[in-house]
Amino acid sequence: MAFSADELRVLRRALAIALHPVPLAEQDVQEALRLADSVDEAVREAGRLRTFLLADLVRYREALPGSATGYLELLQDALATGYHPRPEDLAALRTLRSTPVGAAVLHRCQALAEQSVRARLAGRSVRAVAATAVATGAAPRTRLLALVGGRAADAPRAQQKPQQKPQQKPQQNPQQKPQPKPPAPGEKPVPKPSEVFPPRRRPVPPPEQLAVG
Protein backbone atom coordinates (compact mmCIF):
# COMPACT_ATOMS: atom_id res chain seq x y z
CA MET A 1 0.00 0.00 0.00
CA ALA A 2 1.45 3.35 -1.06
CA PHE A 3 0.32 6.87 -0.08
CA SER A 4 0.47 9.95 -2.23
CA ALA A 5 2.03 13.20 -1.04
CA ASP A 6 -1.38 14.68 -0.13
CA GLU A 7 -2.40 11.53 1.73
CA LEU A 8 0.86 11.54 3.68
CA ARG A 9 0.23 15.15 4.67
CA VAL A 10 -3.24 14.28 5.96
CA LEU A 11 -1.90 11.23 7.77
CA ARG A 12 0.80 13.28 9.44
CA ARG A 13 -1.76 15.88 10.48
CA ALA A 14 -4.02 13.18 11.94
CA LEU A 15 -1.16 11.65 13.92
CA ALA A 16 -0.19 15.06 15.31
CA ILE A 17 -3.76 15.71 16.41
CA ALA A 18 -3.93 12.26 18.02
CA LEU A 19 -0.84 13.07 20.08
CA HIS A 20 -1.85 16.64 20.89
CA PRO A 21 -5.64 17.04 20.65
CA VAL A 22 -6.73 20.43 19.32
CA PRO A 23 -9.95 21.69 17.76
CA LEU A 24 -10.18 20.61 14.11
CA ALA A 25 -11.25 22.67 11.19
CA GLU A 26 -13.98 21.37 8.89
CA GLN A 27 -11.48 20.88 6.05
CA ASP A 28 -9.17 18.75 8.22
CA VAL A 29 -12.08 16.54 9.26
CA GLN A 30 -13.16 15.97 5.64
CA GLU A 31 -9.62 15.15 4.52
CA ALA A 32 -9.19 12.66 7.38
CA LEU A 33 -12.49 10.96 6.49
CA ARG A 34 -11.48 10.68 2.81
CA LEU A 35 -8.14 9.16 3.81
CA ALA A 36 -9.90 6.63 6.06
CA ASP A 37 -12.21 5.66 3.20
CA SER A 38 -9.22 5.21 0.87
CA VAL A 39 -7.45 2.97 3.36
CA ASP A 40 -10.56 0.84 3.85
CA GLU A 41 -10.99 0.47 0.11
CA ALA A 42 -7.33 -0.53 -0.29
CA VAL A 43 -7.74 -3.20 2.40
CA ARG A 44 -10.83 -4.56 0.68
CA GLU A 45 -9.04 -4.60 -2.67
CA ALA A 46 -6.11 -6.48 -1.15
CA GLY A 47 -8.52 -9.08 0.19
CA ARG A 48 -10.10 -9.51 -3.25
CA LEU A 49 -6.71 -9.88 -4.93
CA ARG A 50 -5.67 -12.48 -2.37
CA THR A 51 -8.84 -14.45 -3.06
CA PHE A 52 -8.14 -14.39 -6.81
CA LEU A 53 -4.53 -15.39 -6.22
CA LEU A 54 -5.44 -18.42 -4.14
CA ALA A 55 -8.07 -19.47 -6.67
CA ASP A 56 -5.48 -19.29 -9.46
CA LEU A 57 -3.03 -21.24 -7.28
CA VAL A 58 -5.54 -24.09 -6.95
CA ARG A 59 -6.17 -24.14 -10.73
CA TYR A 60 -2.44 -24.21 -11.55
CA ARG A 61 -1.82 -26.92 -8.96
CA GLU A 62 -4.53 -29.10 -10.47
CA ALA A 63 -2.99 -28.60 -13.92
CA LEU A 64 0.47 -29.90 -12.91
CA PRO A 65 2.97 -30.87 -14.23
CA GLY A 66 2.27 -28.82 -17.35
CA SER A 67 1.75 -25.61 -15.32
CA ALA A 68 4.84 -25.99 -13.12
CA THR A 69 6.33 -22.58 -13.96
CA GLY A 70 3.14 -20.63 -13.34
CA TYR A 71 2.37 -22.66 -10.20
CA LEU A 72 5.77 -21.92 -8.63
CA GLU A 73 5.40 -18.21 -9.35
CA LEU A 74 1.89 -18.03 -7.91
CA LEU A 75 2.93 -20.03 -4.86
CA GLN A 76 5.80 -17.65 -4.10
CA ASP A 77 3.46 -14.66 -4.46
CA ALA A 78 1.00 -16.31 -2.06
CA LEU A 79 3.75 -17.01 0.48
CA ALA A 80 4.73 -13.33 0.37
CA THR A 81 1.18 -12.39 1.44
CA GLY A 82 1.26 -14.71 4.46
CA TYR A 83 -0.12 -17.88 2.87
CA HIS A 84 0.59 -21.12 4.76
CA PRO A 85 1.35 -24.06 2.43
CA ARG A 86 -1.19 -26.88 2.56
CA PRO A 87 -0.43 -30.62 2.35
CA GLU A 88 -1.48 -30.52 -1.32
CA ASP A 89 1.19 -27.91 -1.99
CA LEU A 90 3.88 -30.02 -0.32
CA ALA A 91 2.85 -33.05 -2.34
CA ALA A 92 2.93 -31.04 -5.57
CA LEU A 93 6.35 -29.57 -4.75
CA ARG A 94 7.83 -33.00 -4.17
CA THR A 95 7.06 -33.79 -7.78
CA LEU A 96 8.90 -30.59 -8.83
CA ARG A 97 11.98 -30.82 -6.61
CA SER A 98 14.09 -31.99 -9.55
CA THR A 99 14.28 -28.33 -10.66
CA PRO A 100 16.30 -25.77 -8.65
CA VAL A 101 13.29 -23.48 -8.20
CA GLY A 102 11.06 -26.36 -7.14
CA ALA A 103 13.62 -27.60 -4.60
CA ALA A 104 14.06 -24.11 -3.11
CA VAL A 105 10.31 -23.52 -2.81
CA LEU A 106 9.85 -26.99 -1.29
CA HIS A 107 12.50 -26.29 1.35
CA ARG A 108 10.84 -22.98 2.21
CA CYS A 109 7.36 -24.51 2.41
CA GLN A 110 8.55 -27.36 4.62
CA ALA A 111 10.01 -24.87 7.11
CA LEU A 112 6.78 -22.83 7.13
CA ALA A 113 4.66 -25.96 7.55
CA GLU A 114 6.79 -27.09 10.48
CA GLN A 115 6.42 -23.70 12.17
CA SER A 116 2.66 -23.79 11.63
CA VAL A 117 2.39 -27.27 13.17
CA ARG A 118 4.43 -26.23 16.20
CA ALA A 119 2.26 -23.14 16.68
CA ARG A 120 -0.92 -25.22 16.52
CA LEU A 121 0.47 -27.75 19.00
CA ALA A 122 1.52 -24.97 21.36
CA GLY A 123 -1.93 -23.43 21.13
CA ARG A 124 -3.58 -26.79 21.79
CA SER A 125 -1.34 -27.43 24.80
CA VAL A 126 -2.23 -24.04 26.26
CA ARG A 127 -5.94 -24.69 25.71
CA ALA A 128 -5.59 -28.20 27.21
CA VAL A 129 -3.95 -26.83 30.35
CA ALA A 130 -6.71 -24.23 30.70
CA ALA A 131 -9.41 -26.86 30.17
CA THR A 132 -7.79 -29.15 32.76
CA ALA A 133 -7.71 -26.35 35.28
CA VAL A 134 -11.39 -25.66 34.68
CA ALA A 135 -12.30 -29.36 34.83
CA THR A 136 -10.51 -29.94 38.11
CA GLY A 137 -12.45 -27.06 39.55
CA ALA A 138 -9.55 -25.58 41.41
CA ALA A 139 -11.26 -23.33 43.91
CA PRO A 140 -9.61 -20.04 44.71
CA ARG A 141 -7.88 -19.76 48.02
CA THR A 142 -10.12 -18.47 50.76
CA ARG A 143 -8.97 -15.95 53.27
CA LEU A 144 -8.77 -17.05 56.89
CA LEU A 145 -10.89 -14.95 59.16
CA ALA A 146 -10.08 -14.35 62.81
CA LEU A 147 -12.56 -15.84 65.24
CA VAL A 148 -13.94 -13.91 68.16
CA GLY A 149 -11.99 -14.80 71.29
CA GLY A 150 -8.58 -15.33 69.71
CA ARG A 151 -6.83 -18.67 69.94
CA ALA A 152 -8.95 -19.81 72.84
CA ALA A 153 -11.91 -20.09 70.48
CA ASP A 154 -9.98 -22.50 68.23
CA ALA A 155 -8.74 -24.74 71.07
CA PRO A 156 -10.50 -28.12 71.64
CA ARG A 157 -13.15 -28.24 74.25
CA ALA A 158 -11.07 -30.70 76.28
CA GLN A 159 -8.28 -28.17 76.65
CA GLN A 160 -10.56 -25.31 77.62
CA LYS A 161 -11.01 -24.68 81.31
CA PRO A 162 -14.48 -25.49 82.64
CA GLN A 163 -16.46 -22.50 83.56
CA GLN A 164 -16.69 -21.96 87.30
CA LYS A 165 -20.18 -22.00 88.69
CA PRO A 166 -21.15 -19.03 90.81
CA GLN A 167 -20.87 -19.75 94.51
CA GLN A 168 -24.19 -20.09 96.25
CA LYS A 169 -24.83 -17.90 99.25
CA PRO A 170 -25.24 -19.82 102.52
CA GLN A 171 -28.79 -19.97 103.67
CA GLN A 172 -29.44 -18.01 106.83
CA ASN A 173 -31.33 -19.42 109.77
CA PRO A 174 -34.58 -17.51 110.20
CA GLN A 175 -34.13 -17.58 114.01
CA GLN A 176 -30.63 -16.15 113.81
CA LYS A 177 -30.50 -12.39 113.94
CA PRO A 178 -28.62 -10.70 111.18
CA GLN A 179 -25.25 -9.46 112.23
CA PRO A 180 -24.80 -5.71 111.88
CA LYS A 181 -22.40 -4.74 109.13
CA PRO A 182 -19.21 -2.99 110.23
CA PRO A 183 -19.26 0.74 109.49
CA ALA A 184 -17.44 1.85 106.42
CA PRO A 185 -14.30 3.98 106.84
CA GLY A 186 -15.23 7.58 107.67
CA GLU A 187 -18.83 6.67 108.52
CA LYS A 188 -20.23 7.15 112.06
CA PRO A 189 -21.48 3.96 113.71
CA VAL A 190 -25.19 3.67 114.29
CA PRO A 191 -25.88 3.87 118.09
CA LYS A 192 -27.55 0.95 119.77
CA PRO A 193 -30.97 1.35 121.38
CA SER A 194 -29.43 0.78 124.83
CA GLU A 195 -27.09 3.70 124.24
CA VAL A 196 -29.85 6.01 123.12
CA PHE A 197 -32.29 4.96 125.86
CA PRO A 198 -30.24 3.82 128.92
CA PRO A 199 -32.07 1.59 131.44
CA ARG A 200 -33.71 3.37 134.38
CA ARG A 201 -32.02 2.79 137.69
CA ARG A 202 -33.88 2.40 140.96
CA PRO A 203 -33.51 5.41 143.32
CA VAL A 204 -31.06 4.88 146.13
CA PRO A 205 -32.48 5.93 149.64
CA PRO A 206 -30.54 8.49 151.63
CA PRO A 207 -27.98 7.21 154.14
CA GLU A 208 -30.17 8.20 157.12
CA GLN A 209 -32.96 5.91 156.12
CA LEU A 210 -30.55 3.09 155.63
CA ALA A 211 -29.25 3.53 159.20
CA VAL A 212 -32.76 3.53 160.79
CA GLY A 213 -33.73 0.40 159.17
Coordinates of C-alpha atoms in Angstrom, one line a residue:
M1 CA 0.0 0.0 0.0
A2 CA 1.4 3.3 -1.1
F3 CA 0.3 6.9 -0.1
S4 CA 0.5 10.0 -2.2
A5 CA 2.0 13.2 -1.0
D6 CA -1.4 14.7 -0.1
E7 CA -2.4 11.5 1.7
L8 CA 0.9 11.5 3.7
R9 CA 0.2 15.2 4.7
V10 CA -3.2 14.3 6.0
L11 CA -1.9 11.2 7.8
R12 CA 0.8 13.3 9.4
R13 CA -1.8 15.9 10.5
A14 CA -4.0 13.2 11.9
L15 CA -1.2 11.7 13.9
A16 CA -0.2 15.1 15.3
I17 CA -3.8 15.7 16.4
A18 CA -3.9 12.3 18.0
L19 CA -0.8 13.1 20.1
H20 CA -1.8 16.6 20.9
P21 CA -5.6 17.0 20.7
V22 CA -6.7 20.4 19.3
P23 CA -10.0 21.7 17.8
L24 CA -10.2 20.6 14.1
A25 CA -11.3 22.7 11.2
E26 CA -14.0 21.4 8.9
Q27 CA -11.5 20.9 6.1
D28 CA -9.2 18.8 8.2
V29 CA -12.1 16.5 9.3
Q30 CA -13.2 16.0 5.6
E31 CA -9.6 15.2 4.5
A32 CA -9.2 12.7 7.4
L33 CA -12.5 11.0 6.5
R34 CA -11.5 10.7 2.8
L35 CA -8.1 9.2 3.8
A36 CA -9.9 6.6 6.1
D37 CA -12.2 5.7 3.2
S38 CA -9.2 5.2 0.9
V39 CA -7.4 3.0 3.4
D40 CA -10.6 0.8 3.8
E41 CA -11.0 0.5 0.1
A42 CA -7.3 -0.5 -0.3
V43 CA -7.7 -3.2 2.4
R44 CA -10.8 -4.6 0.7
E45 CA -9.0 -4.6 -2.7
A46 CA -6.1 -6.5 -1.1
G47 CA -8.5 -9.1 0.2
R48 CA -10.1 -9.5 -3.2
L49 CA -6.7 -9.9 -4.9
R50 CA -5.7 -12.5 -2.4
T51 CA -8.8 -14.5 -3.1
F52 CA -8.1 -14.4 -6.8
L53 CA -4.5 -15.4 -6.2
L54 CA -5.4 -18.4 -4.1
A55 CA -8.1 -19.5 -6.7
D56 CA -5.5 -19.3 -9.5
L57 CA -3.0 -21.2 -7.3
V58 CA -5.5 -24.1 -6.9
R59 CA -6.2 -24.1 -10.7
Y60 CA -2.4 -24.2 -11.5
R61 CA -1.8 -26.9 -9.0
E62 CA -4.5 -29.1 -10.5
A63 CA -3.0 -28.6 -13.9
L64 CA 0.5 -29.9 -12.9
P65 CA 3.0 -30.9 -14.2
G66 CA 2.3 -28.8 -17.3
S67 CA 1.7 -25.6 -15.3
A68 CA 4.8 -26.0 -13.1
T69 CA 6.3 -22.6 -14.0
G70 CA 3.1 -20.6 -13.3
Y71 CA 2.4 -22.7 -10.2
L72 CA 5.8 -21.9 -8.6
E73 CA 5.4 -18.2 -9.4
L74 CA 1.9 -18.0 -7.9
L75 CA 2.9 -20.0 -4.9
Q76 CA 5.8 -17.7 -4.1
D77 CA 3.5 -14.7 -4.5
A78 CA 1.0 -16.3 -2.1
L79 CA 3.8 -17.0 0.5
A80 CA 4.7 -13.3 0.4
T81 CA 1.2 -12.4 1.4
G82 CA 1.3 -14.7 4.5
Y83 CA -0.1 -17.9 2.9
H84 CA 0.6 -21.1 4.8
P85 CA 1.3 -24.1 2.4
R86 CA -1.2 -26.9 2.6
P87 CA -0.4 -30.6 2.4
E88 CA -1.5 -30.5 -1.3
D89 CA 1.2 -27.9 -2.0
L90 CA 3.9 -30.0 -0.3
A91 CA 2.8 -33.1 -2.3
A92 CA 2.9 -31.0 -5.6
L93 CA 6.3 -29.6 -4.8
R94 CA 7.8 -33.0 -4.2
T95 CA 7.1 -33.8 -7.8
L96 CA 8.9 -30.6 -8.8
R97 CA 12.0 -30.8 -6.6
S98 CA 14.1 -32.0 -9.5
T99 CA 14.3 -28.3 -10.7
P100 CA 16.3 -25.8 -8.7
V101 CA 13.3 -23.5 -8.2
G102 CA 11.1 -26.4 -7.1
A103 CA 13.6 -27.6 -4.6
A104 CA 14.1 -24.1 -3.1
V105 CA 10.3 -23.5 -2.8
L106 CA 9.9 -27.0 -1.3
H107 CA 12.5 -26.3 1.3
R108 CA 10.8 -23.0 2.2
C109 CA 7.4 -24.5 2.4
Q110 CA 8.6 -27.4 4.6
A111 CA 10.0 -24.9 7.1
L112 CA 6.8 -22.8 7.1
A113 CA 4.7 -26.0 7.5
E114 CA 6.8 -27.1 10.5
Q115 CA 6.4 -23.7 12.2
S116 CA 2.7 -23.8 11.6
V117 CA 2.4 -27.3 13.2
R118 CA 4.4 -26.2 16.2
A119 CA 2.3 -23.1 16.7
R120 CA -0.9 -25.2 16.5
L121 CA 0.5 -27.8 19.0
A122 CA 1.5 -25.0 21.4
G123 CA -1.9 -23.4 21.1
R124 CA -3.6 -26.8 21.8
S125 CA -1.3 -27.4 24.8
V126 CA -2.2 -24.0 26.3
R127 CA -5.9 -24.7 25.7
A128 CA -5.6 -28.2 27.2
V129 CA -4.0 -26.8 30.4
A130 CA -6.7 -24.2 30.7
A131 CA -9.4 -26.9 30.2
T132 CA -7.8 -29.2 32.8
A133 CA -7.7 -26.4 35.3
V134 CA -11.4 -25.7 34.7
A135 CA -12.3 -29.4 34.8
T136 CA -10.5 -29.9 38.1
G137 CA -12.4 -27.1 39.5
A138 CA -9.5 -25.6 41.4
A139 CA -11.3 -23.3 43.9
P140 CA -9.6 -20.0 44.7
R141 CA -7.9 -19.8 48.0
T142 CA -10.1 -18.5 50.8
R143 CA -9.0 -15.9 53.3
L144 CA -8.8 -17.0 56.9
L145 CA -10.9 -15.0 59.2
A146 CA -10.1 -14.3 62.8
L147 CA -12.6 -15.8 65.2
V148 CA -13.9 -13.9 68.2
G149 CA -12.0 -14.8 71.3
G150 CA -8.6 -15.3 69.7
R151 CA -6.8 -18.7 69.9
A152 CA -9.0 -19.8 72.8
A153 CA -11.9 -20.1 70.5
D154 CA -10.0 -22.5 68.2
A155 CA -8.7 -24.7 71.1
P156 CA -10.5 -28.1 71.6
R157 CA -13.2 -28.2 74.2
A158 CA -11.1 -30.7 76.3
Q159 CA -8.3 -28.2 76.6
Q160 CA -10.6 -25.3 77.6
K161 CA -11.0 -24.7 81.3
P162 CA -14.5 -25.5 82.6
Q163 CA -16.5 -22.5 83.6
Q164 CA -16.7 -22.0 87.3
K165 CA -20.2 -22.0 88.7
P166 CA -21.2 -19.0 90.8
Q167 CA -20.9 -19.7 94.5
Q168 CA -24.2 -20.1 96.2
K169 CA -24.8 -17.9 99.2
P170 CA -25.2 -19.8 102.5
Q171 CA -28.8 -20.0 103.7
Q172 CA -29.4 -18.0 106.8
N173 CA -31.3 -19.4 109.8
P174 CA -34.6 -17.5 110.2
Q175 CA -34.1 -17.6 114.0
Q176 CA -30.6 -16.2 113.8
K177 CA -30.5 -12.4 113.9
P178 CA -28.6 -10.7 111.2
Q179 CA -25.2 -9.5 112.2
P180 CA -24.8 -5.7 111.9
K181 CA -22.4 -4.7 109.1
P182 CA -19.2 -3.0 110.2
P183 CA -19.3 0.7 109.5
A184 CA -17.4 1.9 106.4
P185 CA -14.3 4.0 106.8
G186 CA -15.2 7.6 107.7
E187 CA -18.8 6.7 108.5
K188 CA -20.2 7.1 112.1
P189 CA -21.5 4.0 113.7
V190 CA -25.2 3.7 114.3
P191 CA -25.9 3.9 118.1
K192 CA -27.6 1.0 119.8
P193 CA -31.0 1.3 121.4
S194 CA -29.4 0.8 124.8
E195 CA -27.1 3.7 124.2
V196 CA -29.8 6.0 123.1
F197 CA -32.3 5.0 125.9
P198 CA -30.2 3.8 128.9
P199 CA -32.1 1.6 131.4
R200 CA -33.7 3.4 134.4
R201 CA -32.0 2.8 137.7
R202 CA -33.9 2.4 141.0
P203 CA -33.5 5.4 143.3
V204 CA -31.1 4.9 146.1
P205 CA -32.5 5.9 149.6
P206 CA -30.5 8.5 151.6
P207 CA -28.0 7.2 154.1
E208 CA -30.2 8.2 157.1
Q209 CA -33.0 5.9 156.1
L210 CA -30.5 3.1 155.6
A211 CA -29.3 3.5 159.2
V212 CA -32.8 3.5 160.8
G213 CA -33.7 0.4 159.2

